[in-house]
Coordinates of C-alpha atoms in Angstrom, one line a residue:
R1128 CA 0.0 0.0 0.0
F1129 CA 3.0 2.3 0.0
A1130 CA 3.2 5.3 -2.4
F1131 CA 4.2 4.7 -6.0
R1132 CA 3.9 0.9 -5.5
G1133 CA 2.1 0.5 -8.9
R1134 CA 4.9 2.4 -10.7
L1135 CA 7.6 0.3 -9.0
V1136 CA 5.9 -2.9 -9.8
R1137 CA 5.5 -1.9 -13.5
A1138 CA 9.1 -0.7 -13.7
H1139 CA 10.3 -4.1 -12.2
S1140 CA 8.2 -6.0 -14.7
R1141 CA 9.5 -3.9 -17.6
L1142 CA 13.1 -4.3 -16.5
L1143 CA 12.9 -8.1 -16.3
Y1144 CA 11.3 -8.3 -19.7
R1145 CA 13.6 -5.8 -21.5
L1146 CA 16.8 -7.1 -20.0
F1147 CA 16.2 -10.9 -19.8
G1148 CA 12.9 -11.5 -21.7
V1149 CA 11.4 -13.1 -18.7
S1150 CA 8.1 -12.7 -16.8
A1151 CA 7.8 -11.1 -13.4
S1152 CA 4.9 -13.4 -12.5
D1153 CA 4.6 -17.2 -12.6
R1154 CA 1.1 -16.6 -13.8
V1155 CA 2.3 -15.4 -17.2
I1156 CA 4.6 -17.1 -19.7
I1157 CA 6.2 -14.9 -22.3
G1158 CA 6.3 -16.6 -25.6
R1159 CA 7.7 -15.7 -29.0
Q1160 CA 6.7 -12.8 -31.2
G1161 CA 4.8 -10.9 -28.4
W1162 CA 2.5 -13.9 -27.5
L1163 CA 1.7 -14.4 -23.8
Y1164 CA 0.3 -17.5 -22.2
L1165 CA -1.3 -18.3 -18.9
G1166 CA 1.1 -20.1 -16.5
R1167 CA -0.1 -20.8 -13.0
G1168 CA -3.5 -19.2 -13.4
N1169 CA -4.8 -19.7 -9.8
Y1170 CA -5.1 -22.4 -7.2
F1171 CA -6.6 -25.0 -9.5
N1172 CA -5.3 -24.6 -12.9
N1173 CA -1.8 -24.4 -14.4
E1174 CA -2.0 -24.2 -18.2
M1175 CA 1.8 -24.8 -18.8
D1176 CA 1.9 -28.0 -16.7
Y1177 CA -1.3 -29.0 -18.4
F1178 CA 0.2 -28.4 -21.8
R1179 CA 3.2 -30.5 -20.8
S1180 CA 0.8 -33.3 -19.9
A1181 CA 2.8 -33.6 -16.6
R1182 CA -0.1 -35.4 -14.9
P1183 CA -2.4 -37.4 -17.1
F1184 CA -5.8 -38.6 -16.2
T1185 CA -5.9 -41.9 -14.3
L1186 CA -8.3 -44.6 -15.5
P1187 CA -10.6 -44.1 -12.4
E1188 CA -10.7 -40.4 -13.1
L1189 CA -11.8 -41.0 -16.7
Q1190 CA -14.4 -43.4 -15.4
R1191 CA -15.7 -40.9 -12.9
F1192 CA -15.9 -38.2 -15.6
K1193 CA -17.8 -40.4 -17.9
A1194 CA -20.2 -41.5 -15.2
T1195 CA -20.9 -37.9 -14.2
L1196 CA -21.7 -36.8 -17.8
E1197 CA -23.9 -39.8 -18.4
E1198 CA -25.9 -39.3 -15.1
R1199 CA -26.5 -35.7 -16.3
R1200 CA -27.6 -36.8 -19.7
D1201 CA -29.8 -39.5 -18.4
W1202 CA -31.5 -37.2 -15.7
L1203 CA -32.2 -34.6 -18.4
A1204 CA -33.4 -37.2 -21.0
R1205 CA -36.0 -38.4 -18.6
R1206 CA -37.5 -34.9 -18.6
G1207 CA -37.2 -34.6 -22.4
I1208 CA -34.1 -32.3 -22.3
R1209 CA -31.2 -32.7 -24.6
Y1210 CA -27.6 -32.4 -23.4
L1211 CA -24.3 -31.3 -25.0
F1212 CA -20.9 -31.1 -23.4
V1213 CA -18.5 -28.5 -25.0
P1214 CA -14.9 -28.4 -23.7
T1215 CA -13.2 -25.2 -25.0
P1216 CA -9.5 -25.5 -26.0
N1217 CA -6.6 -23.7 -24.4
K1218 CA -4.6 -21.1 -26.3
S1219 CA -1.6 -23.3 -26.0
T1220 CA -3.5 -26.1 -27.7
I1221 CA -4.3 -24.0 -30.7
Y1222 CA -1.1 -22.0 -30.8
P1223 CA 1.7 -24.1 -29.4
E1224 CA 4.2 -22.7 -31.8
Y1225 CA 4.7 -19.4 -30.0
L1226 CA 5.5 -21.1 -26.6
P1227 CA 9.1 -20.8 -25.3
A1228 CA 11.2 -23.6 -26.6
A1229 CA 12.0 -24.8 -23.2
I1230 CA 8.4 -25.9 -22.6
N1231 CA 8.3 -29.5 -23.7
R1232 CA 5.7 -32.2 -23.3
V1233 CA 6.1 -35.0 -20.8
H1234 CA 3.5 -37.1 -22.5
A1235 CA 2.2 -36.7 -26.1
R1236 CA -1.5 -36.8 -25.2
S1237 CA -3.3 -34.1 -23.3
R1238 CA -6.1 -34.7 -20.7
L1239 CA -8.6 -33.5 -23.3
D1240 CA -7.3 -36.1 -25.8
Q1241 CA -7.6 -38.8 -23.1
L1242 CA -11.1 -37.7 -22.1
L1243 CA -12.6 -37.4 -25.6
D1244 CA -11.0 -40.6 -26.8
Y1245 CA -12.5 -42.4 -23.7
L1246 CA -15.9 -40.9 -24.4
R1247 CA -15.8 -41.9 -28.1
R1248 CA -14.9 -45.5 -27.1
R1249 CA -17.0 -46.0 -24.0
S1250 CA -20.0 -43.6 -24.1
D1251 CA -22.7 -42.1 -26.3
V1252 CA -22.7 -38.7 -24.5
E1253 CA -23.0 -35.9 -27.0
F1254 CA -19.9 -33.8 -26.9
L1255 CA -18.3 -31.3 -29.3
D1256 CA -14.6 -31.1 -29.9
L1257 CA -13.9 -27.5 -31.1
R1258 CA -10.1 -28.1 -31.8
P1259 CA -10.3 -29.2 -35.4
A1260 CA -12.4 -26.2 -36.5
L1261 CA -10.1 -23.7 -34.7
L1262 CA -6.9 -25.3 -36.0
R1263 CA -8.2 -25.2 -39.6
R1264 CA -9.3 -21.5 -39.2
K1265 CA -6.0 -20.3 -37.6
R1266 CA -4.3 -20.9 -41.0
D1267 CA -6.1 -17.8 -42.4
E1268 CA -7.1 -15.8 -39.3
R1269 CA -6.0 -15.3 -35.8
V1270 CA -8.6 -16.8 -33.4
F1271 CA -7.0 -16.1 -30.0
H1272 CA -5.7 -12.8 -28.5
K1273 CA -1.9 -12.5 -28.3
T1274 CA -2.0 -10.8 -24.9
D1275 CA -5.0 -12.6 -23.3
S1276 CA -5.7 -16.1 -22.2
H1277 CA -8.9 -16.4 -24.2
W1278 CA -10.0 -16.6 -27.8
N1279 CA -10.9 -13.4 -29.6
D1280 CA -14.3 -12.5 -31.1
L1281 CA -13.4 -14.3 -34.2
G1282 CA -12.5 -17.5 -32.4
G1283 CA -15.7 -17.2 -30.3
Y1284 CA -17.7 -16.7 -33.5
R1285 CA -16.2 -19.8 -35.1
A1286 CA -16.9 -21.8 -31.9
Y1287 CA -20.5 -20.4 -31.9
R1288 CA -21.0 -21.7 -35.5
E1289 CA -19.8 -25.2 -34.5
I1290 CA -22.0 -25.3 -31.5
A1291 CA -25.0 -24.0 -33.4
E1292 CA -24.5 -26.5 -36.2
R1293 CA -24.4 -29.3 -33.7
L1294 CA -27.6 -28.0 -32.0
R1295 CA -29.3 -28.2 -35.4
R1296 CA -29.2 -32.0 -35.0
F1297 CA -31.6 -31.5 -32.1
F1298 CA -33.4 -28.4 -33.5
P1299 CA -33.5 -28.3 -37.3
A1300 CA -35.2 -24.9 -37.4
L1301 CA -32.1 -23.3 -35.8
R1302 CA -30.1 -21.2 -38.4
P1303 CA -26.6 -20.0 -37.3
L1304 CA -25.5 -16.5 -38.5
T1305 CA -23.5 -16.9 -41.6
E1306 CA -20.3 -15.1 -42.5
A1307 CA -22.2 -12.9 -44.8
Q1308 CA -24.4 -11.8 -41.9
V1309 CA -21.5 -10.6 -39.7
V1310 CA -18.9 -7.8 -40.0
T1311 CA -15.2 -8.3 -38.9
G1312 CA -13.1 -5.4 -37.8
R1313 CA -10.0 -4.5 -36.0
R1314 CA -9.0 -1.9 -33.3
Q1315 CA -6.0 -1.2 -31.3
G1316 CA -6.1 -1.2 -27.5
A1317 CA -4.5 -2.0 -24.2
G1318 CA -3.3 -5.5 -23.8
G1319 CA -5.5 -8.3 -22.3
D1320 CA -5.6 -10.1 -19.0
L1321 CA -2.1 -11.5 -19.2
A1322 CA -0.6 -8.2 -20.1
E1323 CA -2.5 -6.7 -17.2
L1324 CA -1.0 -9.3 -14.8
L1325 CA 2.4 -8.0 -15.8
N1326 CA 1.1 -4.4 -15.5
L1327 CA 2.5 -3.8 -19.1
Q1328 CA -0.8 -3.5 -20.9
E1329 CA -0.5 0.1 -21.9
D1330 CA 2.9 0.3 -23.5
V1331 CA 4.8 -3.0 -23.9
F1332 CA 2.0 -5.6 -24.7
R1333 CA -0.8 -3.9 -26.6
E1334 CA -3.3 -5.8 -28.6
T1335 CA -4.9 -5.7 -32.0
Y1336 CA -8.5 -6.8 -31.2
I1337 CA -10.4 -8.6 -33.9
T1338 CA -14.1 -7.8 -33.6
V1339 CA -17.1 -9.6 -35.0
R1340 CA -20.6 -8.2 -34.9
P1341 CA -23.8 -8.9 -36.9
R1342 CA -24.7 -6.6 -39.7
L1343 CA -28.1 -6.1 -38.1
P1344 CA -28.4 -5.4 -34.4
F1345 CA -28.7 -8.3 -31.9
R1346 CA -32.3 -8.9 -31.0
A1347 CA -31.8 -10.6 -27.6
R1348 CA -32.2 -8.6 -24.5
A1349 CA -31.5 -9.1 -20.8
G1350 CA -34.1 -11.3 -19.1
R1351 CA -35.2 -11.8 -15.5
P1352 CA -33.0 -14.1 -13.4
T1353 CA -34.4 -17.5 -12.4
P1354 CA -36.5 -17.0 -9.3
G1355 CA -34.9 -18.3 -6.1
F1356 CA -31.5 -19.1 -7.5
R1357 CA -29.0 -19.7 -4.9
P1358 CA -25.3 -19.6 -5.9
L1359 CA -23.1 -22.5 -4.7
A1360 CA -20.0 -20.3 -4.3
P1361 CA -19.2 -16.5 -4.4
W1362 CA -18.1 -16.7 -8.1
V1363 CA -21.3 -18.4 -9.4
R1364 CA -23.5 -15.9 -11.2
L1365 CA -26.6 -16.3 -13.3
V1366 CA -27.8 -14.0 -16.1
A1367 CA -30.7 -14.6 -18.5
S1368 CA -31.3 -13.5 -22.1
E1369 CA -34.6 -13.4 -24.0
C1370 CA -35.3 -13.2 -27.8
P1371 CA -38.9 -13.6 -28.8
A1372 CA -37.8 -14.4 -32.4
G1373 CA -35.6 -17.3 -31.3
E1374 CA -36.1 -20.6 -33.0
V1375 CA -35.8 -22.7 -29.8
A1376 CA -37.9 -22.4 -26.7
A1377 CA -35.3 -22.4 -23.9
A1378 CA -31.8 -23.4 -22.8
V1379 CA -29.6 -23.5 -19.8
M1380 CA -25.8 -23.2 -20.2
V1381 CA -23.3 -23.7 -17.5
R1382 CA -20.1 -21.8 -18.6
D1383 CA -17.0 -20.0 -17.7
S1384 CA -15.2 -17.0 -19.1
F1385 CA -14.7 -18.5 -22.6
A1386 CA -18.5 -18.1 -23.1
H1387 CA -18.3 -14.3 -23.2
Q1388 CA -17.9 -14.2 -27.0
L1389 CA -20.5 -17.0 -27.5
M1390 CA -23.4 -15.6 -25.5
P1391 CA -24.4 -12.7 -27.8
F1392 CA -24.7 -15.0 -30.8
L1393 CA -26.2 -18.0 -29.0
S1394 CA -28.9 -15.8 -27.3
E1395 CA -30.3 -15.0 -30.7
H1396 CA -31.6 -18.6 -31.1
F1397 CA -33.5 -19.0 -27.8
R1398 CA -36.6 -17.4 -26.7
R1399 CA -35.0 -17.7 -23.2
I1400 CA -31.6 -18.8 -22.2
V1401 CA -30.0 -18.8 -18.8
Y1402 CA -26.3 -18.7 -18.3
V1403 CA -24.7 -19.9 -15.1
W1404 CA -21.1 -18.9 -14.7
D1405 CA -19.4 -21.7 -12.7
W1406 CA -16.0 -23.0 -13.9
E1407 CA -16.3 -26.1 -11.6
L1408 CA -19.2 -27.2 -13.9
H1409 CA -21.7 -28.1 -11.2
A1410 CA -25.2 -29.1 -12.3
F1411 CA -28.2 -26.9 -11.2
P1412 CA -31.3 -29.0 -11.0
D1413 CA -33.4 -26.3 -9.4
V1414 CA -32.6 -23.9 -12.2
I1415 CA -33.4 -26.7 -14.8
L1416 CA -36.7 -27.6 -13.2
K1417 CA -37.8 -24.0 -13.1
E1418 CA -36.6 -23.0 -16.6
R1419 CA -37.8 -26.3 -18.3
P1420 CA -35.2 -25.9 -21.1
S1421 CA -35.1 -27.8 -24.4
V1422 CA -31.3 -28.2 -24.0
V1423 CA -28.6 -28.0 -21.4
I1424 CA -25.1 -27.0 -22.6
D1425 CA -22.1 -27.6 -20.3
Q1426 CA -19.1 -25.5 -21.4
M1427 CA -15.8 -26.0 -19.7
A1428 CA -12.4 -24.5 -20.4
E1429 CA -9.7 -27.2 -21.3
R1430 CA -7.3 -25.8 -18.6
S1431 CA -9.9 -26.6 -15.9
L1432 CA -9.4 -30.3 -16.6
W1433 CA -6.1 -29.9 -14.8
S1434 CA -7.8 -30.2 -11.4
I1435 CA -11.6 -30.3 -11.8
L1436 CA -13.8 -33.4 -11.9
P1437 CA -17.4 -32.3 -12.1
L1438 CA -19.7 -33.7 -9.5
N1439 CA -23.5 -34.3 -9.7
P1440 CA -25.9 -33.4 -6.9
P1441 CA -27.8 -36.2 -5.1
E1442 CA -30.9 -35.8 -7.5
F1443 CA -28.8 -37.0 -10.4
T1444 CA -27.3 -39.9 -8.7
A1445 CA -30.3 -41.3 -6.8
P1446 CA -31.7 -44.6 -8.2
R1447 CA -35.0 -44.2 -10.1
P1448 CA -38.1 -45.3 -8.2

């Protein structure tokens, strides 16, 4: 709290970068050509150790993850509700080429590789792997921020298109916004969340933001929160969106910060959609029973697989009468 602390921290961070090319924080990895990556993000995720596959899933962990998703799918199916699991890839998964050369893999397969391969072989749970689409698109366009740990608007739009196309299997009337219906732009600005962690967002690590917006204004508007919603933890938040012209009646999406770029586009297709921000991917039976959605979407950042195995509430695991 002493005077000029912010300036001294910034000067220290700038000096380490300028003289030695290293980060002043273990939460940020300085890559090549001005790319920054998340290191030790917080108490439960470490993207660099995740990238290195330093600790693969064990077979019991894979079995437990599979059982959790199947219990959710089955509980929802008994109520006529569809289910889709959408893991969202790490920046280091899509852009490994800008990582420091010293960061090497311990094992070739990531936890997401393990999980999705296991689900393909052992389960019929609906999931969507976004990696192939983003890896194809990166050849022609940048789909992640250079100075932020998340995808940019363009990456979010590409992911939205993949999700919407998958949802069309359930709801044929759903029509994703095409490339002709959106406008792409660019603007210069301060660096993203990783640059902010270094306190170098204003001068050293600025960002060229790639923006995507529909040619016509978004139709969806903020809706009333679910009555009686009780968050399970301080970070859990709920927001609702309503679009009377949406092709599908209702949805619930449990999500994390990667959904910020998805939400404006997804909201256009549902007459009502409720978003619950919870990176631990809990299920919310009270919300589902009150909202009576047509589909539940679970979106989870790949880096959260480092330490989180989602759990179901007792309602999902109790035997049927």
